PDB file of C-alpha atoms (C1' of nucleotides) in Angstrom:
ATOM      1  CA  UNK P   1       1.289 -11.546  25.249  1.00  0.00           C
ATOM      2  CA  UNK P   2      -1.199 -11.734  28.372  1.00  0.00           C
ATOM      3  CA  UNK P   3       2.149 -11.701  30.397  1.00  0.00           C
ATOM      4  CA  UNK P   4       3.751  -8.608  28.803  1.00  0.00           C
ATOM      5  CA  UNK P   5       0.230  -6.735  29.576  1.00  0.00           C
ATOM      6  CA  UNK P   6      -0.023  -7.823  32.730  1.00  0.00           C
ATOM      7  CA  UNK P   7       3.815  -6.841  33.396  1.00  0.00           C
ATOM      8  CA  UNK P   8       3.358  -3.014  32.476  1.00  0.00           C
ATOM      9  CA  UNK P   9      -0.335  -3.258  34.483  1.00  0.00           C
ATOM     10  CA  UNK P  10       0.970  -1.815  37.359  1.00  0.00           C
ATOM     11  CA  UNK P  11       1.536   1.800  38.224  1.00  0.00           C
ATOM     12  CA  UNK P  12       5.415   0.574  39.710  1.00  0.00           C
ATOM     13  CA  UNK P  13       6.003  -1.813  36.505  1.00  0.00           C
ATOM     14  CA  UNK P  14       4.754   1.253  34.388  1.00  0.00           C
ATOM     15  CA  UNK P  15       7.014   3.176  35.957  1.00  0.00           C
ATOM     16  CA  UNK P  16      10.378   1.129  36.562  1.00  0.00           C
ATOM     17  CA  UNK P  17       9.589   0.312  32.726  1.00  0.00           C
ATOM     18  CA  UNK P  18       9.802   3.888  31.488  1.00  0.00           C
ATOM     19  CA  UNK P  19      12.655   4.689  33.729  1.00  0.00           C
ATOM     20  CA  UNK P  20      14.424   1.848  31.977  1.00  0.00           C
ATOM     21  CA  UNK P  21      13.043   3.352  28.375  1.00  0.00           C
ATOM     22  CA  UNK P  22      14.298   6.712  29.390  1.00  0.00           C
ATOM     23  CA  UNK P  23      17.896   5.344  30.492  1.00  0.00           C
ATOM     24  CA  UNK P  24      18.464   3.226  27.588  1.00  0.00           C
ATOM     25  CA  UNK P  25      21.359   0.606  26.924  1.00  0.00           C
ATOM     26  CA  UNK P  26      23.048   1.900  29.697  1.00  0.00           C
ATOM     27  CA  UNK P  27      19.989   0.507  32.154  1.00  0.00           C
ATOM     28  CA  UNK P  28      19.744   1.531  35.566  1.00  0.00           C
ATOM     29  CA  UNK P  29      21.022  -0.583  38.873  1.00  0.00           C
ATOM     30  CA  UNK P  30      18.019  -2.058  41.060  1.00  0.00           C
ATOM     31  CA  UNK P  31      19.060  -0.314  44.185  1.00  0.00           C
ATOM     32  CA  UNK P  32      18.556   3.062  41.923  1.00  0.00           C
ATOM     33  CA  UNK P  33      15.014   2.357  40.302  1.00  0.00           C
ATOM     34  CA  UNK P  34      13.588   1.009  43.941  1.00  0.00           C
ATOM     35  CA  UNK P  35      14.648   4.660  45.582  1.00  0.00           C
ATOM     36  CA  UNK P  36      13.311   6.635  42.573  1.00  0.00           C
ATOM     37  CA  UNK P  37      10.181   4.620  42.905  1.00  0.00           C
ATOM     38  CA  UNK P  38      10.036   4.747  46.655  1.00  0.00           C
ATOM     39  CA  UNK P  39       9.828   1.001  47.030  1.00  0.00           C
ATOM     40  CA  UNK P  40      11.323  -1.331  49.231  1.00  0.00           C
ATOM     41  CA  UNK P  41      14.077  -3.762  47.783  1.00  0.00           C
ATOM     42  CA  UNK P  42      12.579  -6.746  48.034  1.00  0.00           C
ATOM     43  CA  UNK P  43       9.600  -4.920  46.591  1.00  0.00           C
ATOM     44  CA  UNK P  44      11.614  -3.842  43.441  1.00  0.00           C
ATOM     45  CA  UNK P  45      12.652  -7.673  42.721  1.00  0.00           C
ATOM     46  CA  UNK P  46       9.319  -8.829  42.621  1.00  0.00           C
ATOM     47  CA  UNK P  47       7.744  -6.454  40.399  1.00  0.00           C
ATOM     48  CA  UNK P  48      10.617  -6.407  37.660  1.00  0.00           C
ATOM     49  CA  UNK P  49      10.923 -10.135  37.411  1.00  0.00           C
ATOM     50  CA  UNK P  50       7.412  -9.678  36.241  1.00  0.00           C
ATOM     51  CA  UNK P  51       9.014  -7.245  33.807  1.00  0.00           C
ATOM     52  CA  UNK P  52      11.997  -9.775  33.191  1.00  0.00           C
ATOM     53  CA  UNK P  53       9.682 -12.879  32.220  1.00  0.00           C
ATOM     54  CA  UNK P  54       7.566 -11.390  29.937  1.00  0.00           C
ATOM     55  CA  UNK P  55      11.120 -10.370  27.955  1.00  0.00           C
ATOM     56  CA  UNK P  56      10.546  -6.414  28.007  1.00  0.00           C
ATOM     57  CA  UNK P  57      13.845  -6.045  30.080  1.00  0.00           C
ATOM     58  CA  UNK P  58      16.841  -7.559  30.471  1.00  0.00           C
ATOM     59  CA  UNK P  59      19.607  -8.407  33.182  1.00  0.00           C
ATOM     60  CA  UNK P  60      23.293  -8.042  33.868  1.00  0.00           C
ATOM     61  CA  UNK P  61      25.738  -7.581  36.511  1.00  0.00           C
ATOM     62  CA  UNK P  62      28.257  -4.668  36.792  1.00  0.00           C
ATOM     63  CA  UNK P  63      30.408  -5.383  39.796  1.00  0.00           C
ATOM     64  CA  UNK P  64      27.883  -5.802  42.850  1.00  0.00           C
ATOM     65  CA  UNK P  65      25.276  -3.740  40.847  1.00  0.00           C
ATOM     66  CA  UNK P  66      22.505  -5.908  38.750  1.00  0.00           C
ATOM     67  CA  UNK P  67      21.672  -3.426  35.983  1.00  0.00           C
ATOM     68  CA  UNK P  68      18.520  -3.671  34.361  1.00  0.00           C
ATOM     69  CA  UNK P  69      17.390  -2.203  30.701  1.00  0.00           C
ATOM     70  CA  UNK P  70      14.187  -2.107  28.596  1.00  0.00           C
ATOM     71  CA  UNK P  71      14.686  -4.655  25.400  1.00  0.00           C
ATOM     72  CA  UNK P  72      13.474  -1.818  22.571  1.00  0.00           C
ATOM     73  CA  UNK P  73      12.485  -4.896  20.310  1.00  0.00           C
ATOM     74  CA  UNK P  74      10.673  -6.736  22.731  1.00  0.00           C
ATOM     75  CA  UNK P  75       8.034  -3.179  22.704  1.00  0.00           C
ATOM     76  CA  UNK P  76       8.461  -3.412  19.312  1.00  0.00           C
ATOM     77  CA  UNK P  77       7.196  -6.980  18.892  1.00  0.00           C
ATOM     78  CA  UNK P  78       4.436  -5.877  21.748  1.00  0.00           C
ATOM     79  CA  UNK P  79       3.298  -3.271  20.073  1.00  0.00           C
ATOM     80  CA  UNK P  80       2.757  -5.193  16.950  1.00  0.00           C
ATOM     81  CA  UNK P  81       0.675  -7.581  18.121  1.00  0.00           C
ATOM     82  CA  UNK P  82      -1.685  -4.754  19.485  1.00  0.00           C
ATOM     83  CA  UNK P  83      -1.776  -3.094  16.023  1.00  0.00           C
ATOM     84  CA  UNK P  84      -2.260  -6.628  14.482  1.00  0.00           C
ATOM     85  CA  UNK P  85      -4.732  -8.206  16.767  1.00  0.00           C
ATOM     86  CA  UNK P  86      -6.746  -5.761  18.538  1.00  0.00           C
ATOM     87  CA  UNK P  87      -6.849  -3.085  15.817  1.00  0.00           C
ATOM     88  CA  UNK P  88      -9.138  -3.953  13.118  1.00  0.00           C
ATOM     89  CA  UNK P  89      -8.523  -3.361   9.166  1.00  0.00           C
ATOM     90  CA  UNK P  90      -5.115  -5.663   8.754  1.00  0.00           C
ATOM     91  CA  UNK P  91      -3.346  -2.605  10.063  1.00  0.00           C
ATOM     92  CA  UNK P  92       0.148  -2.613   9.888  1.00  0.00           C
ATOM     93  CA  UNK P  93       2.490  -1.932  12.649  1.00  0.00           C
ATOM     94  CA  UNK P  94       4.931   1.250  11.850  1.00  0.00           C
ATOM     95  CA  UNK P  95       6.325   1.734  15.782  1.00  0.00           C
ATOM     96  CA  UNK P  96      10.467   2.756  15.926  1.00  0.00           C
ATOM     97  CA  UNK P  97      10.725   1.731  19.060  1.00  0.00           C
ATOM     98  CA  UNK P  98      13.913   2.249  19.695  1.00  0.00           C
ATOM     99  CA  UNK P  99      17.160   4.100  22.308  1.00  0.00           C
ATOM    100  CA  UNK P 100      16.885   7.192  22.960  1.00  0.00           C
ATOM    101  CA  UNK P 101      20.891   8.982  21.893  1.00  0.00           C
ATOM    102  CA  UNK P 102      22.106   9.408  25.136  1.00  0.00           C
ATOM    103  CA  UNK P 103      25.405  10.484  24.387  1.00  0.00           C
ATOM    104  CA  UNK P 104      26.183  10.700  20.529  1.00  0.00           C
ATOM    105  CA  UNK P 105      29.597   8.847  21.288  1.00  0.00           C
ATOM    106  CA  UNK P 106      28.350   5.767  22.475  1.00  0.00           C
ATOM    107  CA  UNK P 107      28.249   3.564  19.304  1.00  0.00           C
ATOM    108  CA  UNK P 108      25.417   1.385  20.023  1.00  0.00           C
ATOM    109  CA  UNK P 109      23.346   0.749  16.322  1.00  0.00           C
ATOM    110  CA  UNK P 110      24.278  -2.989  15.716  1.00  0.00           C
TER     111      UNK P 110
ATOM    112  CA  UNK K   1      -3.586   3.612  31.246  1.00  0.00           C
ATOM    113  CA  UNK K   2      -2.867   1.164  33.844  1.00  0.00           C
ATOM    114  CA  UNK K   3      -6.390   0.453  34.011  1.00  0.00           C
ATOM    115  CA  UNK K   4      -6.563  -0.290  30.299  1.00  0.00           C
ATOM    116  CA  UNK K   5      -3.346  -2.244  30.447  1.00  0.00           C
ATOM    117  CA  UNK K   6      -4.538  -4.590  33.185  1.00  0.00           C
ATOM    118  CA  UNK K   7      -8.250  -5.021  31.301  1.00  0.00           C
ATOM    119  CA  UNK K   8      -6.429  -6.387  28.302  1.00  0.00           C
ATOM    120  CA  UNK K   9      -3.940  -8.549  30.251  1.00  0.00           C
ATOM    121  CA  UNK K  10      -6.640 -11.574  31.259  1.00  0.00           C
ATOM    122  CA  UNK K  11      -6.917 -14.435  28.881  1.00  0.00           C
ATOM    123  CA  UNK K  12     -10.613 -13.934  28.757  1.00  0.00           C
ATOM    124  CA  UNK K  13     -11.018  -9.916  28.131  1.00  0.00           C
ATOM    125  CA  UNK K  14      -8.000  -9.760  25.719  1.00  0.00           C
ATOM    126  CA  UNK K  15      -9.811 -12.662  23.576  1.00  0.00           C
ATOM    127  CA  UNK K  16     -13.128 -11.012  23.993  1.00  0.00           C
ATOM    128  CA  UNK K  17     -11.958  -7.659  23.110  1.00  0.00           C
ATOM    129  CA  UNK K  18     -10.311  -9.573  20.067  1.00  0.00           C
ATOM    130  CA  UNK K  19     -13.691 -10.694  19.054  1.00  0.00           C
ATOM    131  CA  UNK K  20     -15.116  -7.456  19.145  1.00  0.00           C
ATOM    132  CA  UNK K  21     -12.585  -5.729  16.931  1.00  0.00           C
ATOM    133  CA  UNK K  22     -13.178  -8.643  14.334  1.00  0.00           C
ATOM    134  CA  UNK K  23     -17.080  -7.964  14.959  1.00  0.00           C
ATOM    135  CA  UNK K  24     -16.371  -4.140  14.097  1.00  0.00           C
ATOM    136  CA  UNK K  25     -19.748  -1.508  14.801  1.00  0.00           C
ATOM    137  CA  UNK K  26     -21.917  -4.165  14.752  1.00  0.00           C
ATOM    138  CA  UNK K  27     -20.476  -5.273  17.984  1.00  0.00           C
ATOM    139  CA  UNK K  28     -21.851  -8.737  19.726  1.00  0.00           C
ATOM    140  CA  UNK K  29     -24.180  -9.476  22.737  1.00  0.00           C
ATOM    141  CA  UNK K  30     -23.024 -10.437  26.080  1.00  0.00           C
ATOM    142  CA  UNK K  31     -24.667 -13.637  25.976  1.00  0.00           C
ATOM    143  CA  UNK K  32     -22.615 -14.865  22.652  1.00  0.00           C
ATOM    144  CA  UNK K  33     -19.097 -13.816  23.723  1.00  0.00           C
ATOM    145  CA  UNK K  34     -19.573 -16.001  26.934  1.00  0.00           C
ATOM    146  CA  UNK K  35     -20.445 -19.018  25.247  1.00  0.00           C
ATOM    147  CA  UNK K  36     -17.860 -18.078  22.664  1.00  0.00           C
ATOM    148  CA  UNK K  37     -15.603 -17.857  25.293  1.00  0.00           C
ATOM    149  CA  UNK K  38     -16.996 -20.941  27.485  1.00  0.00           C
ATOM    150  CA  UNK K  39     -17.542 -18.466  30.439  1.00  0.00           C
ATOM    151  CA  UNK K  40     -20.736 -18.898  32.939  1.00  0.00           C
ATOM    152  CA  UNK K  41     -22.661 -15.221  32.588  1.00  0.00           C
ATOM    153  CA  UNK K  42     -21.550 -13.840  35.648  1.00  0.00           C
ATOM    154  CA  UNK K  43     -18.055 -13.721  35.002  1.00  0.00           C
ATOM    155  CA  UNK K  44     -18.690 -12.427  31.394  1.00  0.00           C
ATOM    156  CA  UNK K  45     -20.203  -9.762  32.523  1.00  0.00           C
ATOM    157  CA  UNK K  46     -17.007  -9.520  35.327  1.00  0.00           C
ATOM    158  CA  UNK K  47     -14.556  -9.580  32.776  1.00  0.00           C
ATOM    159  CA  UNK K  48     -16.363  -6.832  30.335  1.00  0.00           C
ATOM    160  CA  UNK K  49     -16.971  -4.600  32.586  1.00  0.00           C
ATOM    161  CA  UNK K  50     -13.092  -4.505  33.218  1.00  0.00           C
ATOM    162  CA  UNK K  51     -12.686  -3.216  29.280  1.00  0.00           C
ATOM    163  CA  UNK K  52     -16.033  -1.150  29.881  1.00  0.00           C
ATOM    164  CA  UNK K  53     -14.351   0.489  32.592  1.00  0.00           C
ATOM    165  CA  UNK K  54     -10.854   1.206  30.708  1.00  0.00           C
ATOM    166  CA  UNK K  55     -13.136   2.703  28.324  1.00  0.00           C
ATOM    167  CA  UNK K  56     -12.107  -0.376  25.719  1.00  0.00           C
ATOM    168  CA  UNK K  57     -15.532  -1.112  24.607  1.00  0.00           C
ATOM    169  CA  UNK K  58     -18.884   0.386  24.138  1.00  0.00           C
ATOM    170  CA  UNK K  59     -21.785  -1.022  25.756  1.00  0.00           C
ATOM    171  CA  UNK K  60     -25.338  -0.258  23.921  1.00  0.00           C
ATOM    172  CA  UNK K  61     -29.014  -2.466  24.380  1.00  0.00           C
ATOM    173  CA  UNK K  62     -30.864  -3.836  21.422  1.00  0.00           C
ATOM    174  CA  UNK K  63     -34.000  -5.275  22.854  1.00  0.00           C
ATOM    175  CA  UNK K  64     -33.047  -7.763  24.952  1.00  0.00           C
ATOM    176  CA  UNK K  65     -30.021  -7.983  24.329  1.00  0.00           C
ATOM    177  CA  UNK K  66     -26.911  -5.555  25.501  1.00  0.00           C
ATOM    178  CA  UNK K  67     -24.367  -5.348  22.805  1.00  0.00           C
ATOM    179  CA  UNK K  68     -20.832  -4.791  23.322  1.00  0.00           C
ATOM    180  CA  UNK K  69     -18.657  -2.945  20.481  1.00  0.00           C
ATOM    181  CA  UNK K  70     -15.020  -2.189  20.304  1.00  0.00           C
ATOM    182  CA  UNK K  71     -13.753   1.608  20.994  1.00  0.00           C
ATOM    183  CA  UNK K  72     -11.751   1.943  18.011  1.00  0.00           C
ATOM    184  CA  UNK K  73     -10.286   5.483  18.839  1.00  0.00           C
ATOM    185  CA  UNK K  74      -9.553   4.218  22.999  1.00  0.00           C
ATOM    186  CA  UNK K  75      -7.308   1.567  20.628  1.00  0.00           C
ATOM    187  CA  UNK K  76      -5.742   4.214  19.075  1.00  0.00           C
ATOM    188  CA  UNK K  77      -4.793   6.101  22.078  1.00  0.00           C
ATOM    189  CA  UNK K  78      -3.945   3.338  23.594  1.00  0.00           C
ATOM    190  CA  UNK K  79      -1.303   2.635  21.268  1.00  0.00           C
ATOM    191  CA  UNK K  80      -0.386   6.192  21.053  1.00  0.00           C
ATOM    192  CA  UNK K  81       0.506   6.048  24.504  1.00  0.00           C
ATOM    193  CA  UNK K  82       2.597   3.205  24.453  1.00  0.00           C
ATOM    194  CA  UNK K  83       4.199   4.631  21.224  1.00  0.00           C
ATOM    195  CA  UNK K  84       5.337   7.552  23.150  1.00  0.00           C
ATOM    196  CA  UNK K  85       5.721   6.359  26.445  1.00  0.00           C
ATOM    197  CA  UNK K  86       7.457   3.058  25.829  1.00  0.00           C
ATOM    198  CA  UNK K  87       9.454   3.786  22.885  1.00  0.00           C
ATOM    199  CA  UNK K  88      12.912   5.615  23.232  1.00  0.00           C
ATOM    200  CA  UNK K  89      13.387   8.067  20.113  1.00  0.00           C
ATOM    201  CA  UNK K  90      10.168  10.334  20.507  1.00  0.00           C
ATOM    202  CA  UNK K  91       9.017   7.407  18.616  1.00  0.00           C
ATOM    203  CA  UNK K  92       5.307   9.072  16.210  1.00  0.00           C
ATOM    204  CA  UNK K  93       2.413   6.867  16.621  1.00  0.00           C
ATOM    205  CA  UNK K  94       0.924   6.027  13.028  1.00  0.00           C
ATOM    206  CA  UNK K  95      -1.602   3.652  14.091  1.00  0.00           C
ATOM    207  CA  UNK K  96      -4.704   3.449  11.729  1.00  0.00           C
ATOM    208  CA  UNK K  97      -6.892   1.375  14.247  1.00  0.00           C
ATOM    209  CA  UNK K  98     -10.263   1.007  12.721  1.00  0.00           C
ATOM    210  CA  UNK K  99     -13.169  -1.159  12.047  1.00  0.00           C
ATOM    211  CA  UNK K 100     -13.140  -4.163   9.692  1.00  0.00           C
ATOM    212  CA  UNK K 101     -15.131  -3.538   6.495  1.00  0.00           C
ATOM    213  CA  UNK K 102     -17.657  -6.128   7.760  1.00  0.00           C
ATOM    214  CA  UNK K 103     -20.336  -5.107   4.938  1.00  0.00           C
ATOM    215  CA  UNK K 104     -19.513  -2.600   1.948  1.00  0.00           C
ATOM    216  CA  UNK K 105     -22.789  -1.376   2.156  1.00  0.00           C
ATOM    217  CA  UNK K 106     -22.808  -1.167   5.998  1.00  0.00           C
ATOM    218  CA  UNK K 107     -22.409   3.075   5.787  1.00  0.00           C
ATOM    219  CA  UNK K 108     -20.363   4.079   9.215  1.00  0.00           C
ATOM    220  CA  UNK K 109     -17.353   6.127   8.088  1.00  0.00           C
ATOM    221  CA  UNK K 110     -18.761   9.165  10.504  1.00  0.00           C
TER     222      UNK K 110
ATOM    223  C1'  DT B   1      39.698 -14.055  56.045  1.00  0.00           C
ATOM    224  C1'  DC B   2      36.343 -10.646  57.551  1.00  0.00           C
ATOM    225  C1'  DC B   3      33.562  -6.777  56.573  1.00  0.00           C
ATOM    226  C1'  DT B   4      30.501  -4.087  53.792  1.00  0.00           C
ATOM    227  C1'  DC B   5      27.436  -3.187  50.119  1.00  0.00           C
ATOM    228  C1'  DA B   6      23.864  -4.710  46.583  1.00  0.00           C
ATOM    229  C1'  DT B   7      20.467  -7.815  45.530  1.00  0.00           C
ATOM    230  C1'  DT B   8      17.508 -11.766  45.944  1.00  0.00           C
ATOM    231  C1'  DT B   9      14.916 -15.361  48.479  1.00  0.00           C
ATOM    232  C1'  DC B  10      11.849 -16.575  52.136  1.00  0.00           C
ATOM    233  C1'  DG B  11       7.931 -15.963  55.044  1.00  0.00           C
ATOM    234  C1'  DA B  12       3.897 -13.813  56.728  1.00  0.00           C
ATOM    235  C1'  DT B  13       0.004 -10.792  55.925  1.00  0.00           C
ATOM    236  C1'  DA B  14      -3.513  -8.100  53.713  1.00  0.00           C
ATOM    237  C1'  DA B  15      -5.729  -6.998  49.582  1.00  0.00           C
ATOM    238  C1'  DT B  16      -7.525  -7.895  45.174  1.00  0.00           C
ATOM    239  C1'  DC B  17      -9.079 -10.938  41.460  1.00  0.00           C
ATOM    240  C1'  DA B  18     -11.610 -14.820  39.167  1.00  0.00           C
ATOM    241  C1'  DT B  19     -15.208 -18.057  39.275  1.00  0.00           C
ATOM    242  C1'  DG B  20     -19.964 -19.646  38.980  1.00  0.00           C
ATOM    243  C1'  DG B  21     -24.599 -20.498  41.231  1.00  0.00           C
ATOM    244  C1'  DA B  22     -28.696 -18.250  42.729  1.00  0.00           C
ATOM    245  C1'  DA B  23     -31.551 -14.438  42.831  1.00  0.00           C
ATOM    246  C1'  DA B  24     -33.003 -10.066  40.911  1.00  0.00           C
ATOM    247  C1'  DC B  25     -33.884  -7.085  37.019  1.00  0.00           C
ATOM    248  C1'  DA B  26     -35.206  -5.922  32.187  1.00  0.00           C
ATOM    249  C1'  DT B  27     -37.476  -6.756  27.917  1.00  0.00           C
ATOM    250  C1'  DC B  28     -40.618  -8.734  24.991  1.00  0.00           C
ATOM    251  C1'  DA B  29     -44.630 -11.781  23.651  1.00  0.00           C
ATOM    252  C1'  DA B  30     -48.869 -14.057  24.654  1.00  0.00           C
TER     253       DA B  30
ATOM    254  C1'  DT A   1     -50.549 -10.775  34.194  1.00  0.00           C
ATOM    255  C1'  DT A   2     -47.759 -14.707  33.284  1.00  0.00           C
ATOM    256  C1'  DG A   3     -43.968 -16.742  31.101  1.00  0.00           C
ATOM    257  C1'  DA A   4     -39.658 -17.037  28.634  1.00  0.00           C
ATOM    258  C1'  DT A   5     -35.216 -15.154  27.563  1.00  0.00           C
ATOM    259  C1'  DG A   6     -31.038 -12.310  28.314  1.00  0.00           C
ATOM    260  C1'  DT A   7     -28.184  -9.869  31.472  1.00  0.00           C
ATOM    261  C1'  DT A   8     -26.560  -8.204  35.752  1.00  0.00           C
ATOM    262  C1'  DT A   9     -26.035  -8.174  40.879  1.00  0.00           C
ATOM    263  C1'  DC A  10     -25.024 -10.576  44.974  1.00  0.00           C
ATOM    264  C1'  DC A  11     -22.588 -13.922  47.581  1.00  0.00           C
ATOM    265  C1'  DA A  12     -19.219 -17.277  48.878  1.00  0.00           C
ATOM    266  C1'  DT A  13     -14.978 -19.545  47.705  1.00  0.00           C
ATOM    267  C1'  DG A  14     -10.348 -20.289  46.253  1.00  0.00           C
ATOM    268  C1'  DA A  15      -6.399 -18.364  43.914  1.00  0.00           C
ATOM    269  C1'  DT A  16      -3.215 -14.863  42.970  1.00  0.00           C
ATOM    270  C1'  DT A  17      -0.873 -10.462  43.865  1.00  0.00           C
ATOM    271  C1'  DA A  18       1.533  -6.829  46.499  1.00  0.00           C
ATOM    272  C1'  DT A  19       3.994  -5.548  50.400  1.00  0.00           C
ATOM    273  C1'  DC A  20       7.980  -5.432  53.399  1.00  0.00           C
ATOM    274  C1'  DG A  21      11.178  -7.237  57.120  1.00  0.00           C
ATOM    275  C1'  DA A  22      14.550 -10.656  57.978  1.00  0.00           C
ATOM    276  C1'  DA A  23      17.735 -13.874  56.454  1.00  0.00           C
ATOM    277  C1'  DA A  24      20.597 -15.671  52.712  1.00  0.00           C
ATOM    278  C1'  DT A  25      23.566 -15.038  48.596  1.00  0.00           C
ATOM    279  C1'  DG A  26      27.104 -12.695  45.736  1.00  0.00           C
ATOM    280  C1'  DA A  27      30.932  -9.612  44.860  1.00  0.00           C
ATOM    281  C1'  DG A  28      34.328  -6.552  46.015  1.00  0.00           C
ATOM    282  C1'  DG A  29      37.897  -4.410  49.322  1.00  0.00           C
ATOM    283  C1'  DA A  30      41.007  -4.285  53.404  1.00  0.00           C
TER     284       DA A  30
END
DNA sequence: TCCTCATTTCGATAATCATGGAAACATCAA
DNA sequence: TTGATGTTTCCATGATTATCGAAATGAGGA
């Protein structure tokens, strides 16, 4: 759990991560996220395989593209621990994380 | 956020803050979370002012001793702000964070 | 095959973080 | 005041992180 803290514990991971949140399934390319953050490429690689081995996104290839997208459960499980551990009074954990619709068409529930 | 984000992710301050929110009001001095936590004094106090700083913990003196507390409600917001920020969905926070009933007759409901 | 585009790996550099010992500071009790 | 205890500040050290350019890798297209 340390390493999914320390993943989103950087103003770029923060916001590469809520790009990816925002985007959904569909993920975003790497080239795209490093120009919308403003960061070199090599830059971009480093700081979301931070994001990649602490499981809060995951990685595929479109063509020459590497698309990356936020893994909704992985939050989910994240949050949870927070509510469990560092929240006091046995709370329970009641967080939907989960895709925004992007386009009503794309059947994506399973 | 960033800066609470990065207090929690250390080994050390995310199992001292853990001990706090088990502790509850009541809260525990500096000197027993370092030899809880097998940590010299001088990197206790490095590693709580980190959470002090994020706003995680309260800091008050009892004599001698200075007394560190968890910030129930900074929890709370904390969460909240993954909740919304991290979640797709316009996920609703419904995070009770709050203090352990340590003692029943320990009054500190407000 | 050769060229181009997209991404990652490598290397160097600067900055920040983590650690604990020693000294200083604060509080209480004789 | 002196002494004991608890905590923080200061300092030096080693480790890790963040950055980006250059080179390497991968995947298409002509």
């Amino acid at each position: 759990m340390v390493t999914a803290l320390a993943a989103l514990a950087h103003e770029h991971r923060l916001a590469a991560y809520r790009l990816l949140v925002e985007a959904g399934p569909p993920g975003v390319a790497a080239g795209e996220i490093a120009a919308r953050l403003g960061l070199a490429a090599s830059s971009l690689t480093f700081h979301i395989q931070a994001l990649l081995r602490a499981g809060l996104v995951t990685q595929r290839r479109a063509s020459r593209h590497v698309i990356y997208a936020a893994d909704f459960t992985a939050m989910n499980d994240f949050i949870g621990f927070l509510v469990q551990n560092c929240c006091g009074q046995g709370a329970v954990a009641c967080t939907p994380c989960a895709p925004p619709q992007t386009n009503l068409n794309q059947a994506q529930s399973a």
